[in-house]
Coordinates of C-alpha atoms and ligand atoms in Angstrom, one line a residue:
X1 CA -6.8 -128.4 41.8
X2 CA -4.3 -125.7 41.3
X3 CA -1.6 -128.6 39.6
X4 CA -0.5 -128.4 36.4
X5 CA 2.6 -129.7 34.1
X6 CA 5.3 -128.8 34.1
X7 CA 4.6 -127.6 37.4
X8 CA 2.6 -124.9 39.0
X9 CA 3.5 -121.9 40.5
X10 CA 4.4 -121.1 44.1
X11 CA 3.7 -117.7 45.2
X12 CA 5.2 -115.8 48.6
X13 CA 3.2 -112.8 48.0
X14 CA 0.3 -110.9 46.5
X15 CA -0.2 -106.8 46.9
X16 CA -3.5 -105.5 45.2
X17 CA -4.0 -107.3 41.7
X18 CA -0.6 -108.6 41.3
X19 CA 1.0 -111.8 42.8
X20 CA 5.2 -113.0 43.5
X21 CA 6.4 -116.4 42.5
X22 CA 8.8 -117.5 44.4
X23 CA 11.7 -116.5 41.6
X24 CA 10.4 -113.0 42.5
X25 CA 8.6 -112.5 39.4
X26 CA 6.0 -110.7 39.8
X27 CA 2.4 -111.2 37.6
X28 CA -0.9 -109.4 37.1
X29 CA -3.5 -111.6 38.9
X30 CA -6.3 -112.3 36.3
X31 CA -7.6 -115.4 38.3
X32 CA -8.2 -113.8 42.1
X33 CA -7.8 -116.8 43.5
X34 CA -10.2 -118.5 41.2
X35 CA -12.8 -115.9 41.9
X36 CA -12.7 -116.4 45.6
X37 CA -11.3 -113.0 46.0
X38 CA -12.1 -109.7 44.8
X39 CA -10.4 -106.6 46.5
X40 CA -6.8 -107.4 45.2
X41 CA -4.3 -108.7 47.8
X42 CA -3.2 -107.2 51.2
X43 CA -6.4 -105.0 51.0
X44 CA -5.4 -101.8 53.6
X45 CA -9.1 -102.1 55.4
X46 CA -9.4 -105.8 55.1
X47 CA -5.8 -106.2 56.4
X48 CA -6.6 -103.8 59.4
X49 CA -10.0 -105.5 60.5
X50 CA -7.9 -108.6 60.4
X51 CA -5.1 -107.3 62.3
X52 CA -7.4 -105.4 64.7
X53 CA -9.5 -108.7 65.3
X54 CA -6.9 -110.9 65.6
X55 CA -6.1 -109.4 69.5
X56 CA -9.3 -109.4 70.4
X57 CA -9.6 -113.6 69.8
X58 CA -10.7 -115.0 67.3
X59 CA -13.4 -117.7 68.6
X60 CA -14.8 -116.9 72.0
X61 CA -17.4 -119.8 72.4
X62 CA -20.5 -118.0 72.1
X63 CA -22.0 -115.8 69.5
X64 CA -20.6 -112.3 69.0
X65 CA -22.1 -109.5 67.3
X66 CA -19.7 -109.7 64.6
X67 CA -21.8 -112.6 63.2
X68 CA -25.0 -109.8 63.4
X69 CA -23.4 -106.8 61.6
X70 CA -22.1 -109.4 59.0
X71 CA -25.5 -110.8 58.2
X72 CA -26.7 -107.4 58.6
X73 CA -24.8 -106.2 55.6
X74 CA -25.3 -109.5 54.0
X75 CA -29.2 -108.6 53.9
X76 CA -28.5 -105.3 52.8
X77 CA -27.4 -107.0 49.7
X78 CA -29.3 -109.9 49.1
X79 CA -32.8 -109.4 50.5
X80 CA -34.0 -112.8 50.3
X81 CA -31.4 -113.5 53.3
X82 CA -34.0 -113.6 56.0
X83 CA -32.0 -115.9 58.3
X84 CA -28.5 -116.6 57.7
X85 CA -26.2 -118.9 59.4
X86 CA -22.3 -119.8 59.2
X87 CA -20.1 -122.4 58.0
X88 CA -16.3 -122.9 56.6
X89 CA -16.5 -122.9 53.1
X90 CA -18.9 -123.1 50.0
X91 CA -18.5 -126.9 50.6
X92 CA -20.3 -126.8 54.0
X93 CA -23.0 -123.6 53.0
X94 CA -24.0 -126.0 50.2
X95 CA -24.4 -129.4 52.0
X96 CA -26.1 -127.8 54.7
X97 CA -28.4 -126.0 52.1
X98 CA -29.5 -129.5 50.8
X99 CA -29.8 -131.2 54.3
X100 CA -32.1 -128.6 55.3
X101 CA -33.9 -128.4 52.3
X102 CA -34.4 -132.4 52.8
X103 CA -35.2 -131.9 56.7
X104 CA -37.7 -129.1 55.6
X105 CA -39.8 -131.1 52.9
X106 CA -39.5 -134.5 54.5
X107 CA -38.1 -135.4 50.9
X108 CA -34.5 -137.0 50.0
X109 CA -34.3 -136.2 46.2
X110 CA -31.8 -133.3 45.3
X111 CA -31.8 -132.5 41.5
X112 CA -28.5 -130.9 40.3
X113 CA -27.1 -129.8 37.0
X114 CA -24.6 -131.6 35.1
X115 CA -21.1 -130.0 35.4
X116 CA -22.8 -128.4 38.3
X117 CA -20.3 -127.2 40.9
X118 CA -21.1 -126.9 44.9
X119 CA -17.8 -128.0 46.4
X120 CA -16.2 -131.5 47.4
X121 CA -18.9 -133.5 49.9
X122 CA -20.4 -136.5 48.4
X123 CA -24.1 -135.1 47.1
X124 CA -22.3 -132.4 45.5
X125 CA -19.7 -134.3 43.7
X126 CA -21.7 -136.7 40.8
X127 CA -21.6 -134.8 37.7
X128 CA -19.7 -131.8 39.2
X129 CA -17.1 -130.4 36.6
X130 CA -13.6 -131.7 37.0
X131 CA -14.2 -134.0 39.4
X132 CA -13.9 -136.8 37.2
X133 CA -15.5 -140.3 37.7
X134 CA -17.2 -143.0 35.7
X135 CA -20.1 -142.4 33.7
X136 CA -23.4 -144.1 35.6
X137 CA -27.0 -144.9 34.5
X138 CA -29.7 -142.6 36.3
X139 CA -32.0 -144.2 38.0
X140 CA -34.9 -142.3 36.4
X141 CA -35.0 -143.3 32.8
X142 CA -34.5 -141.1 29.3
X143 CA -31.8 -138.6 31.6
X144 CA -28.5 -138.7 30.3
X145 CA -25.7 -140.8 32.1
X146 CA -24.0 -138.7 35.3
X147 CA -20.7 -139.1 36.6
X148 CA -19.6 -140.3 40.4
X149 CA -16.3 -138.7 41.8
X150 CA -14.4 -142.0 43.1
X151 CA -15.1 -142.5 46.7
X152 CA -18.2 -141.1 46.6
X153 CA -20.5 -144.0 47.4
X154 CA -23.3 -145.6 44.8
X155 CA -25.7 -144.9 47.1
X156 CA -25.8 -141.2 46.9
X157 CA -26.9 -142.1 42.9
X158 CA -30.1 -142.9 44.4
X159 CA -30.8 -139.7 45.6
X160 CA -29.6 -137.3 43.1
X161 CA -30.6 -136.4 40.0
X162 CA -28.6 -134.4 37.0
X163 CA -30.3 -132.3 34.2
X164 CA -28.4 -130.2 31.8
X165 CA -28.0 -126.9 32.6
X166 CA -30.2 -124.0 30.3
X167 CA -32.9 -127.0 29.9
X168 CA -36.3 -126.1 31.9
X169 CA -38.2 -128.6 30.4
X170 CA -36.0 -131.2 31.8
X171 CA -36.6 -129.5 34.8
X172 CA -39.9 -129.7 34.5
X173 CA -39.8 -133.4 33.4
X174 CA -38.3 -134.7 36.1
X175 CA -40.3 -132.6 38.8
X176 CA -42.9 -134.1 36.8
X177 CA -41.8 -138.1 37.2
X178 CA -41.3 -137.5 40.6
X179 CA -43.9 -135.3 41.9
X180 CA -43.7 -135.2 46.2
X181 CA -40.0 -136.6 46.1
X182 CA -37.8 -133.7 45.4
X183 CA -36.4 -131.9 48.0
X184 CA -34.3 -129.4 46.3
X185 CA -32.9 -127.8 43.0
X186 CA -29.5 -126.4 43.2
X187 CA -28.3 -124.6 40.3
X188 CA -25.5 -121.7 40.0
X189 CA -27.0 -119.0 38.2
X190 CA -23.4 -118.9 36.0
X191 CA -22.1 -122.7 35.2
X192 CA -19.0 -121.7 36.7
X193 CA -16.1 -124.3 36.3
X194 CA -18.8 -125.7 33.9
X195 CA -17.5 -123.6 31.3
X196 CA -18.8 -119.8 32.9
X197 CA -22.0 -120.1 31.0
X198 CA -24.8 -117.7 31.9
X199 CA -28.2 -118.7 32.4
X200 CA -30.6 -117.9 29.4
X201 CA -32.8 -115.4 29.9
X202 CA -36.2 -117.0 31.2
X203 CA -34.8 -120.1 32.3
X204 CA -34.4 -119.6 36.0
X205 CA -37.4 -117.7 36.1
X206 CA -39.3 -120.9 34.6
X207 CA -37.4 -123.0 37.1
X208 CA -38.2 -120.9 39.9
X209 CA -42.4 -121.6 39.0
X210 CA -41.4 -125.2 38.7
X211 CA -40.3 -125.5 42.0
X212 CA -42.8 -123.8 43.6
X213 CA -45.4 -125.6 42.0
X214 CA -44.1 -128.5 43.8
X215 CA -43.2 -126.9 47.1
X216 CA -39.3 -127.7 45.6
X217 CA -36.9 -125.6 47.8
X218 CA -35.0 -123.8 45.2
X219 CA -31.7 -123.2 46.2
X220 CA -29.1 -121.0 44.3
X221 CA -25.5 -121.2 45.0
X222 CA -24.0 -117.8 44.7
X223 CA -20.3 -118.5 45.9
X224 CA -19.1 -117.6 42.4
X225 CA -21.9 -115.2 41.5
X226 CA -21.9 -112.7 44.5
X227 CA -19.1 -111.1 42.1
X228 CA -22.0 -110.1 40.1
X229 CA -23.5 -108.3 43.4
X230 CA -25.7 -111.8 43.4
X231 CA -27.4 -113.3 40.1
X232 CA -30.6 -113.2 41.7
X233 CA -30.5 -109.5 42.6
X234 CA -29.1 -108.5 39.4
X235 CA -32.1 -110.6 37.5
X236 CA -35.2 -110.4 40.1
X237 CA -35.1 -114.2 40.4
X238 CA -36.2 -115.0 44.7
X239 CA -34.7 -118.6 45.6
X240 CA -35.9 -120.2 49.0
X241 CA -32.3 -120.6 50.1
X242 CA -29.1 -119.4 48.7
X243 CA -25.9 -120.0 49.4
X244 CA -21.9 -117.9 49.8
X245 CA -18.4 -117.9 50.7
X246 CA -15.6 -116.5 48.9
X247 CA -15.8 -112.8 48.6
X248 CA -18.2 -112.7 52.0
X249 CA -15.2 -113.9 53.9
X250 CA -12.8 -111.0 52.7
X251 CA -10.3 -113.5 52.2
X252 CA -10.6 -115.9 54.6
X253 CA -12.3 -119.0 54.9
X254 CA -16.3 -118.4 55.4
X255 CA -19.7 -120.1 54.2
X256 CA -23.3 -119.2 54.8
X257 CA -26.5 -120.3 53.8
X258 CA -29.9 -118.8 54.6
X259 CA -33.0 -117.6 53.0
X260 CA -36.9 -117.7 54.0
X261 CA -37.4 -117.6 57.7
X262 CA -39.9 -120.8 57.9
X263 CA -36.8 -123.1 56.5
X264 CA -34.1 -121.8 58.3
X265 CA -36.3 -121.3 61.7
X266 CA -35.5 -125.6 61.9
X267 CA -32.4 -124.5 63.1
X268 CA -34.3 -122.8 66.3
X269 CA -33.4 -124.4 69.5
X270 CA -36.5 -123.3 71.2
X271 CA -38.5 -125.7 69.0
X272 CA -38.8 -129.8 69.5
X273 CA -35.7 -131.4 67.5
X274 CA -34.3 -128.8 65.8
X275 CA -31.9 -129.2 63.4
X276 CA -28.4 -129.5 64.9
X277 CA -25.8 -127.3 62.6
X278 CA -22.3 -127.3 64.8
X279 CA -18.6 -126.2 63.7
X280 CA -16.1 -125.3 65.8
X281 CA -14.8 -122.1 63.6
X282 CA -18.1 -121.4 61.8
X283 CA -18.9 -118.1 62.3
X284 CA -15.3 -116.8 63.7
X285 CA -14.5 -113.6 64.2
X286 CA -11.2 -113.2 62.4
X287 CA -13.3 -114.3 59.0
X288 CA -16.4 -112.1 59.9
X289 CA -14.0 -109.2 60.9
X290 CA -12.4 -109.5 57.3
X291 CA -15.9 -110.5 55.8
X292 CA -17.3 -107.2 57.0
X293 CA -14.6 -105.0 55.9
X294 CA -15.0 -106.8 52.5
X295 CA -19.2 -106.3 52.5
X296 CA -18.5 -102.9 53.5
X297 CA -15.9 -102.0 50.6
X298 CA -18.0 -104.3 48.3
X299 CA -20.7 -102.0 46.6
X300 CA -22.4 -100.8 43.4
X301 CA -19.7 -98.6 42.7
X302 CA -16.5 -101.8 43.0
X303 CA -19.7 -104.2 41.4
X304 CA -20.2 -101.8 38.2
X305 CA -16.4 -101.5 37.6
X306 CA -15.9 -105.1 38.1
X307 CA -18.4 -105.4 35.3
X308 CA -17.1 -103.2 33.2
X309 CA -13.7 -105.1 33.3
X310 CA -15.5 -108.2 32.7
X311 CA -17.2 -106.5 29.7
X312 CA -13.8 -104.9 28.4
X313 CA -12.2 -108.2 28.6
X314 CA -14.6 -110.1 26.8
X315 CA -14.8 -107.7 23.8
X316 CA -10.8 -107.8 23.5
X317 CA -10.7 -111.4 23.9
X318 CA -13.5 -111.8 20.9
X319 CA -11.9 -109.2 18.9
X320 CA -8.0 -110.6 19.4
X321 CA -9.9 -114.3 18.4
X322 CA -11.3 -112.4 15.3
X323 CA -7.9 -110.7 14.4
X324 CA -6.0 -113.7 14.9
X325 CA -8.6 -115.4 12.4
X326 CA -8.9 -117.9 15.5
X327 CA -12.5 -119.7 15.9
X328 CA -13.2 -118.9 19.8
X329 CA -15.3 -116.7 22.0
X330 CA -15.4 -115.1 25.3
X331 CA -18.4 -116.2 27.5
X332 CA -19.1 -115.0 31.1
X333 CA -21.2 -112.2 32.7
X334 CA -20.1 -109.6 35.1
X335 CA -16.4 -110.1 36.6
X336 CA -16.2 -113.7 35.9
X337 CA -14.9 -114.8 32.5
X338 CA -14.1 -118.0 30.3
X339 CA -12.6 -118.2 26.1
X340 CA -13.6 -121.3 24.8
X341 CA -12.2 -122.3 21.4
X342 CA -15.2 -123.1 19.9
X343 CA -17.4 -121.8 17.1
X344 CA -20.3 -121.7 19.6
X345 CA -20.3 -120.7 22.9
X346 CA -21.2 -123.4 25.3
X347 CA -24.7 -123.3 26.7
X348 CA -24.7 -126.4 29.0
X349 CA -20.9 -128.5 30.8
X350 CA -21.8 -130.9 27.5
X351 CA -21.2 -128.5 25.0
X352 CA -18.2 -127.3 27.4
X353 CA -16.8 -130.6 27.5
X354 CA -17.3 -131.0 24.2
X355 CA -15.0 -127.6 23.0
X356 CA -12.6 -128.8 25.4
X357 CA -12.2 -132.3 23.6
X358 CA -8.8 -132.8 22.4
X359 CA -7.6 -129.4 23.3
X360 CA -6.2 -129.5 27.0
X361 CA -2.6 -129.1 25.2
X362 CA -3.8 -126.0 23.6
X363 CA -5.2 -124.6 26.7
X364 CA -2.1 -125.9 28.5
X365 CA 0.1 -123.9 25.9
X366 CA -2.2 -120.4 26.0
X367 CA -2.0 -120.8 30.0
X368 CA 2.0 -121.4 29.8
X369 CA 2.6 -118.4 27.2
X370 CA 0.2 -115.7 29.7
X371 CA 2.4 -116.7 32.4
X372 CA 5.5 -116.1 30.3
X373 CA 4.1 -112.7 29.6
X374 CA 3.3 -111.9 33.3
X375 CA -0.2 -113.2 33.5
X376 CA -1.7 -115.6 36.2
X377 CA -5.1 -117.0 34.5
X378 CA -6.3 -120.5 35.5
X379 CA -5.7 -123.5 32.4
X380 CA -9.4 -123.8 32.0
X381 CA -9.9 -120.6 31.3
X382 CA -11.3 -119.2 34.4
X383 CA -10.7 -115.4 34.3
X384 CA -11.5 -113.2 37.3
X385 CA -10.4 -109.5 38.2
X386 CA -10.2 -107.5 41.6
X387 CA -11.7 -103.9 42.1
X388 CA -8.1 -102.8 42.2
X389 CA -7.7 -104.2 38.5
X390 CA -7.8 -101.3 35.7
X391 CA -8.6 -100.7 32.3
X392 CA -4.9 -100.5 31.2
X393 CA -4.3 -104.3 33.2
X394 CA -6.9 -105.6 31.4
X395 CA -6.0 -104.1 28.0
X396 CA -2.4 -105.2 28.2
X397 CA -3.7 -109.0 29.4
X398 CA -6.1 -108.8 26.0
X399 CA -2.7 -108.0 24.2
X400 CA -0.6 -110.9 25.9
X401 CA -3.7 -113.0 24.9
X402 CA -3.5 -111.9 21.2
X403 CA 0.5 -112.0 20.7
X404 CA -0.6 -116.1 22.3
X405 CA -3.0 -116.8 19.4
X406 CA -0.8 -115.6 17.1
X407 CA 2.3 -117.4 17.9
X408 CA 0.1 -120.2 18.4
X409 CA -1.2 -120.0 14.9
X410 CA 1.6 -122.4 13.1
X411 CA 0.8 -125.3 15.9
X412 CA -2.9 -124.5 15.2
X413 CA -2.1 -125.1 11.8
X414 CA -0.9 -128.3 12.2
X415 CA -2.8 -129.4 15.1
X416 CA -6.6 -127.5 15.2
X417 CA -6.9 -126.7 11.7
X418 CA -10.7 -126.9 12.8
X419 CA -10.2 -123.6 14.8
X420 CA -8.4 -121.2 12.0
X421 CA -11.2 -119.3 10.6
X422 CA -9.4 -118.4 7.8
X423 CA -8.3 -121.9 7.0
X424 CA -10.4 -124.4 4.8
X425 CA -10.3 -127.5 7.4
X426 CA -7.8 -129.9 6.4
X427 CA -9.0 -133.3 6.2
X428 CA -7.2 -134.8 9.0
X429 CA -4.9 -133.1 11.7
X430 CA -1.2 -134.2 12.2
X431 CA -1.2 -136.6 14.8
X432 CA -0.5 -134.9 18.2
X433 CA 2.5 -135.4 20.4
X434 CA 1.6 -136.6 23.8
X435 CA 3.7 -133.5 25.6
X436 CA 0.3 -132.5 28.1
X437 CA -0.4 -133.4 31.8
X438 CA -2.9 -131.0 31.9
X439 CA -4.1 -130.5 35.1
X440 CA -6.9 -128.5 36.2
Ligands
LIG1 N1 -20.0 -123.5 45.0 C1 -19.5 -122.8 44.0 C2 -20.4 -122.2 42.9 C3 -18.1 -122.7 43.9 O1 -17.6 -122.0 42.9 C4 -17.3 -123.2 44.9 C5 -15.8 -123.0 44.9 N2 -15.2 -123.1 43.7 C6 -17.9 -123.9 45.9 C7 -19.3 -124.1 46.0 C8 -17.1 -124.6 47.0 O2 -16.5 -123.7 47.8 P1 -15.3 -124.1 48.8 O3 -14.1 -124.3 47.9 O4 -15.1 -122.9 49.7 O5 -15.7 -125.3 49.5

């Protein structure tokens, strides 16, 4: 959801890391399109594959080699890729990543994280963060209730299970209770709209030798995370499948999935009922065209300074909370970024949910004020840069942030007297106006 109250912005135009409204005000562009981009807008080589594509067709009704020079440099990046195949979007990579893990076990069970986040179809969407829903009983006992989007039906609750993330041994105990069943484990390496919370060190190794003790397919979904040049490259951690879109497309819409060639080879027509994986614009050539300019201009050099942005902007983000005397933290890893007002940063979408209590006018306000000083971030907090983004972008956005706390102090004062670190808590906060429709 891009909503929010008043009302959200419209935008005719974006040029490398800043974006127009429609008043012509321009902003710096701290959110990348909620991390779905990351070479700035109107990109000269990604706008000239695009442009040089688009004459050529842009789906013949066949393969073309684009798709091979895209998984090519795919696979330069992310060894595990052995086979790869196309889609439209992270919603289709990671459905299709769970039906073939269930086609290649034989098993229908599909353990996901609470506040997990793979996109809008039905298996992805109970417990997924910001979806909403009502709180259900698991039908394994001693887990934790999970939540069902509305319209998705009852009957996916059979099939999927939620553990909290950073929590092996649950992991472990459900793999456990339902040794044979499981199909897959799908887990972003960073909780992304779950509150950008990192994995601990050690627990996706752990849940890697859980899985494979149980011939689990383990599946990590990298949409968000190839920003980081992919969590499992960066830590060493080998899932069976993985999954991407975003930043692979170069801006347009683009999902794969792929991984170890005895999964993926179910897709092989030349063997007795193969899987059947159609879409009419999976794997078209305008988002391939811009997908390979994007892999191309998408290295260790753009990957380092993307994390060194990241890195920059946490640090002034914790030290304008700790100058403001304002209880809050930056929490993220690489590029991708989230402040939570909280005195501990989240480890699991619980604790997230749990810092967020109460305060979606305060977010609502931080995310007005930004925008007043010239800043597009997203109301939860999500904070992403662009390869074009520099040092002196990010330092001015860590000095809209801290002229935000501090006018926000007084309101804190009367409102979160929980979050002034400077302030014995007062016994009871004034009651709130109702003033929020906080959106996303
Ligand atoms: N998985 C993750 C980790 C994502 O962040 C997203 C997009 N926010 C998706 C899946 C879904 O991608 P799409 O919006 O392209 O369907």
């Amino acid at each position: 959801m891009t909503t929010y109250a008043p009302h959200p912005l419209y935008f005719d135009q974006g040029k490398r890391a800043r974006v127009r409204d429609l008043d012509g005000r321009w902003y710096q562009d701290m959110l990348a399109n909620y991390g779905a981009l990351a070479h700035g807008h109107a990109h000269p080589a990604l706008t000239r594959a695009v442009n040089d594509q688009i004459s050529l067709g842009t789906a013949l009704g066949g393969p073309s080699i684009l798709q091979y020079q895209h998984a090519e440099l795919l696979q330069a990046h992310v060894p595990a890729l052995e086979r790869v195949r196309y889609c439209n979007s992270g919603t289709e990579a990671t459905m299709w990543a769970l039906r073939t893990a269930r086609a290649y076990t034989g098993r229908d069970i599909i353990v996901k994280i609470d506040g997990g986040y793979h996109g809008t179809h039905d298996w992805g969407h109970v417990s997924a963060f910001l979806s909403g829903g009502t709180p259900h009983r698991q039908f394994l006992p001693g887990l934790p209730p999970t939540h069902l989007a509305p319209g998705v039906p009852k009957t996916v609750l059979e099939s999927v299970v939620t553990v909290p993330f950073n929590d092996a041994q649950a992991v472990a105990d459900v793999l456990a209770q339902l040794q044979g069943r499981v199909a897959a484990v799908i887990v972003e390496p960073v909780l992304g709209v779950g509150g950008g919370v990192p994995a601990r060190p050690g627990y996706l190794e752990q849940v890697r030798s859980l899985t494979a003790d149980d011939a689990v397919v383990l599946i990590f979904d990298e949409c968000a995370t190839f920003r980081l040049g992919t969590w499992q490259v960066r830590h060493g951690v080998r899932p069976d499948l993985s999954t991407f879109s975003k930043i692979v497309g170069g801006g347009l819409p683009i999902g794969v999935f792929g991984g170890h060639t005895d999964i993926m080879s179910l897709f092989d027509p030349a063997r007795p009922q193969p899987i059947y994986h159609a879409s009419a614009f999976g794997g078209n050539s305008l988002s391939l065209a811009a997908g390979i300019a994007a892999l191309e201009t998408f290295q260790e050099t753009e990957i380092a300074h993307l994390d060194r942005l990241g890195a920059r902007l946490r640090e002034g983000l914790d030290s304008a909370a700790r100058d403001a005397g304002i209880v809050g933290s930056a929490v993220g890893e690489g590029g991708l970024s989230y402040f939570h007002f909280a005195a501990t940063p989240p480890q699991n979408a619980a604790d997230t949910v749990a810092a967020r209590e109460g305060r979606d006018e305060l977010r609502g306000l931080v995310h007005l004020n930004l925008l007043n000083e010239g800043f597009l971030t997203a109301r939860h907090g999500l904070m992403c840069q662009h390869i074009v983004t520099t040092n002196t972008a990010v330092d001015s956005f860590v000095a809209a942030f801290a002229d935000t706390l501090t006018l926000l102090r007084p309101y804190l004062a009367d409102y979160h007297p929980d979050l002034l670190a400077d302030q014995p808590a007062r016994e009871t906060a004034v009651p709130k106006p109702s003033i929020d429709g906080s959106g996303q």
